Coordinates of C-alpha atoms and ligand atoms in Angstrom, one line a residue:
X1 CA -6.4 20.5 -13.2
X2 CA -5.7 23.0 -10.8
X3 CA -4.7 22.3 -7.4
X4 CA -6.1 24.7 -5.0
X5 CA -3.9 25.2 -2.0
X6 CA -5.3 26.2 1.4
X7 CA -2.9 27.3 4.2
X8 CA -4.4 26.6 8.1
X9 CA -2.4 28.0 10.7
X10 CA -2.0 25.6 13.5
X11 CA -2.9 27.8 16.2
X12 CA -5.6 29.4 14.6
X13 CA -8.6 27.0 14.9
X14 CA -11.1 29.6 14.5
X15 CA -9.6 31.2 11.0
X16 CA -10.0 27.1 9.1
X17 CA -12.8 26.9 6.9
X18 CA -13.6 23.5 5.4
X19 CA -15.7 24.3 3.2
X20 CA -14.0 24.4 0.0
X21 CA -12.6 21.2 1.1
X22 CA -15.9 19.3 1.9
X23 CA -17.5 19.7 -0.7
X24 CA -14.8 18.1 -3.0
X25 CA -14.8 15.3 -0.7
X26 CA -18.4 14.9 -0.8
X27 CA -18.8 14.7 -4.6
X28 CA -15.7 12.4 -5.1
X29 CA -12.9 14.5 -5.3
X30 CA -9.3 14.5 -3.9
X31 CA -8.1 16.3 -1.0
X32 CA -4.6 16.3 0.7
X33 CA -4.8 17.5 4.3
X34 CA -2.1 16.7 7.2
X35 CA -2.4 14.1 10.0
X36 CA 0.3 13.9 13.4
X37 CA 1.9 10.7 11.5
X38 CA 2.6 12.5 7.4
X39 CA 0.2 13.7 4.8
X40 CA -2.9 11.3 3.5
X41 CA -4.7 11.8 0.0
X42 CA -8.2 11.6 0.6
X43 CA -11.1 10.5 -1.1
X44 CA -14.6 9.4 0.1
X45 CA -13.8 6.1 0.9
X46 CA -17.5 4.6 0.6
X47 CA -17.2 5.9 -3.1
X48 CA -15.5 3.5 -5.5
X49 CA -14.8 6.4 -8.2
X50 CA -13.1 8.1 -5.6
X51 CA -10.9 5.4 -4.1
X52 CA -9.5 4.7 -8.1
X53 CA -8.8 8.3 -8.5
X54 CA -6.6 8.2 -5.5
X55 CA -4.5 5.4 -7.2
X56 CA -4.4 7.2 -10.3
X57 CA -3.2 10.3 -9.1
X58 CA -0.5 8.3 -7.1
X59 CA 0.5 5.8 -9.8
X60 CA 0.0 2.9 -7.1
X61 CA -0.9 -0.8 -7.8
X62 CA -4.3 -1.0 -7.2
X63 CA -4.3 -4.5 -5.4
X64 CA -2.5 -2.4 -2.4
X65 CA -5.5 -1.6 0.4
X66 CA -6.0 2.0 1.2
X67 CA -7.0 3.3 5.1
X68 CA -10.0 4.4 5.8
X69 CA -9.9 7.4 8.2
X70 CA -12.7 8.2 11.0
X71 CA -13.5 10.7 13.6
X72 CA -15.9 8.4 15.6
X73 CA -15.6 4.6 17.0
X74 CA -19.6 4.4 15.8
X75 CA -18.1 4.4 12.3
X76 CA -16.1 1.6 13.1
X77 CA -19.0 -0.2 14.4
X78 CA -20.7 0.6 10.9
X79 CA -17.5 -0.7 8.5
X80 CA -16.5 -3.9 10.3
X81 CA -18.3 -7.2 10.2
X82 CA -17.7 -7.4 14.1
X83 CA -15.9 -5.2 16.2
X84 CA -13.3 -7.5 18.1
X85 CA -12.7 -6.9 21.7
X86 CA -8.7 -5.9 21.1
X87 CA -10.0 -3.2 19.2
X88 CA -11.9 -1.9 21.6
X89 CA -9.3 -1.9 24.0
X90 CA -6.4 -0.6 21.8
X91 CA -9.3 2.2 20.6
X92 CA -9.2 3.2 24.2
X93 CA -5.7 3.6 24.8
X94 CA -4.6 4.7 21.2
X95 CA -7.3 6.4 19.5
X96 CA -7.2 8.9 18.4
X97 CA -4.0 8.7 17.5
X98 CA -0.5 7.1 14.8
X99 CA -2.8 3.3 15.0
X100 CA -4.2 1.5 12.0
X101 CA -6.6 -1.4 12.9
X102 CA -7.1 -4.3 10.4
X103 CA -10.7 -6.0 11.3
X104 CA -12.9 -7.7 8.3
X105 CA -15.2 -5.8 6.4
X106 CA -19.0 -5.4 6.1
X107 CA -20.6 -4.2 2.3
X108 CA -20.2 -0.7 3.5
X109 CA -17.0 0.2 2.3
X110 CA -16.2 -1.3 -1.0
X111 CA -13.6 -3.5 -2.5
X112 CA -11.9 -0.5 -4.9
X113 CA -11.0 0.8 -1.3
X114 CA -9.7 -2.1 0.2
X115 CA -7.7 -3.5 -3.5
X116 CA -10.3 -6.5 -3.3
X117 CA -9.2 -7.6 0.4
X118 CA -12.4 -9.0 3.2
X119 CA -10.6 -7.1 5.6
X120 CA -10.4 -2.7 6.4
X121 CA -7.9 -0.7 7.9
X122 CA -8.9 1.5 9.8
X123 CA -7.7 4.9 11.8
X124 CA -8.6 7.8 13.5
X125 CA -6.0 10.4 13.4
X126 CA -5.3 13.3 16.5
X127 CA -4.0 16.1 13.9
X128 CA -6.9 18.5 14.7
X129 CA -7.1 19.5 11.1
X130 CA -7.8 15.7 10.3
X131 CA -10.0 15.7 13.2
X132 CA -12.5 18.6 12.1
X133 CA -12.2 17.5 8.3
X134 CA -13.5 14.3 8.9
X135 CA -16.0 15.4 11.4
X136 CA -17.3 18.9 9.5
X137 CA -17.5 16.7 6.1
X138 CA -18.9 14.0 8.0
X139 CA -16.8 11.8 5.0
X140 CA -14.6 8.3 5.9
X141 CA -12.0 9.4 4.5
X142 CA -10.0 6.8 2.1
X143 CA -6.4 8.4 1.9
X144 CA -3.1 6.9 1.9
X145 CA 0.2 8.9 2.3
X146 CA -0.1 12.0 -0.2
X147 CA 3.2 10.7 -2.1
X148 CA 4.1 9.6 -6.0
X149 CA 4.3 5.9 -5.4
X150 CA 7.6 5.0 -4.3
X151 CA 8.2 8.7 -3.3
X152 CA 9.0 9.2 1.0
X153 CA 5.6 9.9 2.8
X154 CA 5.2 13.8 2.6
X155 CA 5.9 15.9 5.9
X156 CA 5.2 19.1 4.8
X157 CA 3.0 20.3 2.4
X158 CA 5.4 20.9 -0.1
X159 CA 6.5 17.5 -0.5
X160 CA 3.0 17.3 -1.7
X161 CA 2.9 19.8 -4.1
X162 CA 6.5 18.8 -5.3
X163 CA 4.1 14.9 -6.3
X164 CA 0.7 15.6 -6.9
X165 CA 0.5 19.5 -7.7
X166 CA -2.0 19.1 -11.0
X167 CA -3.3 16.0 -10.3
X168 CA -5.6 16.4 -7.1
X169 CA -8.6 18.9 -6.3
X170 CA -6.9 20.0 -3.2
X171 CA -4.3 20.8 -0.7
X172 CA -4.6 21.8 2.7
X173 CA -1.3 22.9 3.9
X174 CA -1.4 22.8 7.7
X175 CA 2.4 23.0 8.9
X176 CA 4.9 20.1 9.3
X177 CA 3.6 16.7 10.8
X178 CA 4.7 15.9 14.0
X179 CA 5.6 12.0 14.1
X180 CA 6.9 11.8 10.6
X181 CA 6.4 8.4 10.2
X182 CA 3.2 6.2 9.2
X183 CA 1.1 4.9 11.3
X184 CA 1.4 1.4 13.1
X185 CA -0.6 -1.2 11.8
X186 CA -1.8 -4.1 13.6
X187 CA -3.8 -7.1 12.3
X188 CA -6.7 -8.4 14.5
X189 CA -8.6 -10.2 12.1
X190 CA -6.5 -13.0 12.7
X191 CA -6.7 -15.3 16.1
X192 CA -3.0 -13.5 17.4
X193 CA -2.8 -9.5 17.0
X194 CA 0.1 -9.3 14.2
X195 CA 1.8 -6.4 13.3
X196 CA 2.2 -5.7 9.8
X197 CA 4.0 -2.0 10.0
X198 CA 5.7 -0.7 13.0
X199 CA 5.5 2.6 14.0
X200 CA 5.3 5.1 16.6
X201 CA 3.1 2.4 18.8
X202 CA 5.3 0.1 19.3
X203 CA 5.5 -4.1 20.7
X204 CA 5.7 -3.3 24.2
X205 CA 2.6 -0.7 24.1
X206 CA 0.4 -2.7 22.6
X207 CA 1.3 -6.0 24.6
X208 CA 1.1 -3.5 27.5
X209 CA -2.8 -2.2 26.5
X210 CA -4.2 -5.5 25.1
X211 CA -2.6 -7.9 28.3
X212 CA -1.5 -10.1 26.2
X213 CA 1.8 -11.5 23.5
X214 CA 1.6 -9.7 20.1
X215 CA 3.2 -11.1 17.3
X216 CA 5.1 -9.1 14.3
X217 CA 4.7 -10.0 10.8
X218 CA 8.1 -12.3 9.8
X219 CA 7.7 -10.7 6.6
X220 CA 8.8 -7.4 7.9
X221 CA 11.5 -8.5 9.9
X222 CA 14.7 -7.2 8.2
X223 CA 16.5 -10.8 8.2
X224 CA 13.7 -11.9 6.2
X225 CA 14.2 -9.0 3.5
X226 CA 15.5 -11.2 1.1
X227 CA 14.2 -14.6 1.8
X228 CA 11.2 -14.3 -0.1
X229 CA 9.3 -14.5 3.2
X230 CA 5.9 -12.1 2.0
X231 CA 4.5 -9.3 4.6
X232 CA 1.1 -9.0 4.5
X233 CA 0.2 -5.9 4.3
X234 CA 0.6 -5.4 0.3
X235 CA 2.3 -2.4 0.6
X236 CA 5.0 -3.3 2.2
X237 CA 6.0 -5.6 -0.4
X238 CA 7.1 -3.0 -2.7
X239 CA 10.8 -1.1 -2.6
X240 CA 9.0 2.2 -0.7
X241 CA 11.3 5.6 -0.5
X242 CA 14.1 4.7 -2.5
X243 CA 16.1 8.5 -3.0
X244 CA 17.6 8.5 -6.5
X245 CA 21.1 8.3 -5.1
X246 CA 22.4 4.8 -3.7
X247 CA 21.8 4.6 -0.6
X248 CA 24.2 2.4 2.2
X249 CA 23.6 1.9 5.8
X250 CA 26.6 1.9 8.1
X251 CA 25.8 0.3 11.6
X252 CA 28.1 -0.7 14.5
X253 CA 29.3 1.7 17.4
X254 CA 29.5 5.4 16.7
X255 CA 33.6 5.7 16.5
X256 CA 33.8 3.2 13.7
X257 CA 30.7 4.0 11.8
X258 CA 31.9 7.9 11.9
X259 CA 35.5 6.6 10.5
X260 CA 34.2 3.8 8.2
X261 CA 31.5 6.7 6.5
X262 CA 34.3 9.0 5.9
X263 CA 36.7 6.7 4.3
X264 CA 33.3 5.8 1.7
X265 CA 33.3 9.4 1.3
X266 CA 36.8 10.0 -0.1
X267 CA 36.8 6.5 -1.8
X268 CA 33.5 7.7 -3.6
X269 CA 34.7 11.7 -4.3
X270 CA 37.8 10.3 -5.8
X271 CA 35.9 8.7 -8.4
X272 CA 33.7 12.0 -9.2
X273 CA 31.3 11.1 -7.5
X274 CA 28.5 13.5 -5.2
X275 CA 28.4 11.9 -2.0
X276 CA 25.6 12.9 0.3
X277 CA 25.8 11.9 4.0
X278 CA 23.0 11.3 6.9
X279 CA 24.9 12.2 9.9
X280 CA 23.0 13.2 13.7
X281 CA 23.8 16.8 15.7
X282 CA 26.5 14.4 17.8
X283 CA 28.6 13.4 14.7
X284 CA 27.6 16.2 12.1
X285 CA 30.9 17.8 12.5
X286 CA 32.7 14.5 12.3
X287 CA 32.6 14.3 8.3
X288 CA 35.2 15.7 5.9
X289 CA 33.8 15.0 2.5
X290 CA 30.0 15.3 0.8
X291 CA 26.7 17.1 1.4
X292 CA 26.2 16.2 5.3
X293 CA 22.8 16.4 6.5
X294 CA 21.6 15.9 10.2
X295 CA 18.4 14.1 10.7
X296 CA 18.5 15.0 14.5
X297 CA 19.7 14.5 17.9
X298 CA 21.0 11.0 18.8
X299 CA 19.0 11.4 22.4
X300 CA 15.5 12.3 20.5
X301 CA 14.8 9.7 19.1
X302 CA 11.5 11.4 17.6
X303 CA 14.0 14.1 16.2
X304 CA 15.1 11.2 14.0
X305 CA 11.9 10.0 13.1
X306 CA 10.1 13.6 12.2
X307 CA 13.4 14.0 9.8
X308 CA 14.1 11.0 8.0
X309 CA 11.3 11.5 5.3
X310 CA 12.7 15.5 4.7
X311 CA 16.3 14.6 4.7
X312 CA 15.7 11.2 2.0
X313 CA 13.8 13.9 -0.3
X314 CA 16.6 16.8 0.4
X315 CA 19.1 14.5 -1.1
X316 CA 17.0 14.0 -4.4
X317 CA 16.9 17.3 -5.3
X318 CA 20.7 17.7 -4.4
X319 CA 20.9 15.0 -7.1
X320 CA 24.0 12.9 -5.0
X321 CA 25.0 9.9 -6.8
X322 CA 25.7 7.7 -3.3
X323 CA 24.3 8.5 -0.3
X324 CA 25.9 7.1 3.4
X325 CA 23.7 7.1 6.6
X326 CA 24.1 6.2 10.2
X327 CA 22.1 4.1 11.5
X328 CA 19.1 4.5 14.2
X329 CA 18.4 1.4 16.1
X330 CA 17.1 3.9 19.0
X331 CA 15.6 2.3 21.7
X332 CA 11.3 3.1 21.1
X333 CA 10.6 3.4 17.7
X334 CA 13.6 2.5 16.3
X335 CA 12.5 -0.5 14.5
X336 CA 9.6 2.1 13.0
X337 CA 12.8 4.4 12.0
X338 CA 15.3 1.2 10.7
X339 CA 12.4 -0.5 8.9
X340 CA 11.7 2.6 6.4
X341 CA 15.4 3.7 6.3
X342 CA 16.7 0.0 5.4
X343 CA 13.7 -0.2 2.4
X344 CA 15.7 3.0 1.6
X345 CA 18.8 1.4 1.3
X346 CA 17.1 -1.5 -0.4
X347 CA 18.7 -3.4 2.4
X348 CA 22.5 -2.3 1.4
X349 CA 24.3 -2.5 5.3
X350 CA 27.9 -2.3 5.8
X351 CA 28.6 -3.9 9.9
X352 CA 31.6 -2.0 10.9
X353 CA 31.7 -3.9 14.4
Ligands
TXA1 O1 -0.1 7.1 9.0 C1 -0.7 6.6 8.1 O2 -1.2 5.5 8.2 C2 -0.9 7.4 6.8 C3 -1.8 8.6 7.1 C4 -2.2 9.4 5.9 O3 -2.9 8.1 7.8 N1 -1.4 6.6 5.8 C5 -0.7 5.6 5.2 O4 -1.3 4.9 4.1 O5 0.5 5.4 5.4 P1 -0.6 4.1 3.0 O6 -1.7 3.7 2.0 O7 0.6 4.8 2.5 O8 -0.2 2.7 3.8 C6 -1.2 1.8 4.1 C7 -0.6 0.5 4.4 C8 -0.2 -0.2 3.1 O9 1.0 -0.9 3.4 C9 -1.3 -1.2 2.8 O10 -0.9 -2.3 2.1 C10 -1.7 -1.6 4.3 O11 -1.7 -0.3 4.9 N2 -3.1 -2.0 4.3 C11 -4.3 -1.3 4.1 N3 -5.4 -2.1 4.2 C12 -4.9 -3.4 4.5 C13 -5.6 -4.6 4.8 N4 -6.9 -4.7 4.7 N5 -4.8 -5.7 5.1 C14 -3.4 -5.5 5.2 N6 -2.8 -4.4 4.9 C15 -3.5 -3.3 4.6
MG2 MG1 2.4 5.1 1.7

């Protein structure tokens, strides 16, 4: 198949024309479009053909749930068996916005959407690309991140093309995203609000908007990682953005990590090997060996976040053997930031303090 690629320019509203785009998603065809937190692969989701077409073109496991995307809280209303009151109130401080609602479903949307679960996530994005596709199709929109399963979430649109050129109807290439990282999830179909995927909304902000304790999944709780404890949000389950290099976390204050990451480096060169390096603008000229690569500034924390996807990606086609990183326990969505770049490492941390 070809993949036909449209470009929008971010600042020129008036020039996007969706309607290429809408009528693929109408009659059950794929399209990748951006949103603020990465790239989704959409689908109809209220069309079962085109919900397992979205898991074959991303080789994932079709028992993991997909979100279903929406413009308006009606739709909302129309998915979900009943519409609990924390949704309502985390609608009105979040939405639209990087939020993803678990409530239990109606018949509306089916079970090849949500991989056979009772319950549907739900979001509605602020990229105003994702905004007027969903409202000038007038499609829920079914789309996970536009990624090769396994693969980092795409951030620009050619991390798309670089996974799913070929195997989709379309692209619509909109510029970078602006968060970089997926969207917080948050269970409510269960008597406490749960967490299941942190993200740019973080513990304090939604304790904050709902008035009351929120809990976060033990599963996802980095101790945990190899206890067997399960998360429950089936996607989380699975080894998620491994680069093809090994990849090693370094943590502990900045002196020590910065001398611990460059004795790695000459330990691992010395033995042929290409050594890539995840340094920040602070320490970037601090390294003396290896491919270094800043992910941002150490006092933007965002900076971090809107790289880490690019930067893991980077380092596969620089095909390193062993990759080192700092690490980004920043104070607001650095638990967001740690939780992907630990599933990175496959939970490989050196404490250097
Ligand atoms: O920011 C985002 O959320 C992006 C953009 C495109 O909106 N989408 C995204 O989708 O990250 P995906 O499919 O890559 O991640 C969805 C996560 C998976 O971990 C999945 O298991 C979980 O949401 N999920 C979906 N429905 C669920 C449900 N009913 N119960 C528990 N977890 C669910
Ligand atoms: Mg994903």
């Amino acid at each position: 198949m070809i993949t036909k690629k449209l470009v929008f320019d971010r600042n020129r509203e008036e020039e996007w024309d969706f309607s290429e785009a809408n009528e693929i998603i109408r009659n059950g065809g794929l399209v990748a479009f951006p949103t603020e937190t990465v790239y989704g692969l959409g689908g109809d989701a209220t069309n079962p053909e085109a919900s397992k077409k979205i898991y074959a073109a991303k080789g994932r496991p079709s028992d993991n749930p997909l979100i279903v995307h929406i413009h308006d809280f009606k739709q909302l209303e129309a998915i979900a068996k009943n519409v609990p009151d924390d949704a309502r109130k985390l609608c009105k401080a979040f939405w639209p916005g990087p939020l993803t609602m678990i409530v239990e479903k109606n018949e509306t949307i089916p079970y090849e959407t949500t991989g056979g679960m009772d319950t549907v996530a739900v979001r509605m994005p602020s990229h105003p690309i994702a905004r007027r596709f969903l409202q000038e199709s007038n499609v829920m929109i079914a789309a996970p991140s536009a990624n090769t399963s396994g693969r980092p979430s795409p951030t620009i649109a050619r991390h798309v093309i670089e996974d799913l050129d070929g195997k989709i109807d379309c692209i619509i290439d909109g510029g970078s995203c602006d968060i970089g990282l997926e969207s917080s999830i948050i269970d409510l179909s269960t008597d406490i609000p749960t967490i299941l995927r942190p993200g740019y909304i973080n513990k304090e902000m939604f304790e904050k908007a709902l008035g009351k304790e929120v809990r976060i999944d033990p599963g996802i709780i980095d101790a945990n990682a190899n206890k067997g404890i399960r998360p429950k949000a089936p996607g989380m389950k699975y080894r998620h953005y491994a680069p093809k290099g090994n990849l090693v976390v370094v943590e502990g204050n900045d002196e020590n990590v910065v001398s611990k990451i460059n004795e790695l480096a000459k330990t691992a060169f010395a033995e042929g090997k290409k050594v890539g390096i995840i340094a920040t603008d602070e320490t970037k000229d601090r390294y003396e060996t290896g491919n270094v690569v800043t992910i941002g500034d150490r006092n933007d924390e965002d900076s971090i976040a809107r790289h880490l996807f690019g930067v893991l990606r980077d380092f596969d086609d620089l095909e390193v053997d062993t990759i080192y990183s700092e690490s980004f326990g920043t104070p607001r969505i650095g638990m967001a930031i740690m939780n992907r770049l630990l599933k990175a490492a496959g939970h490989q941390v050196i404490k250097v303090d």
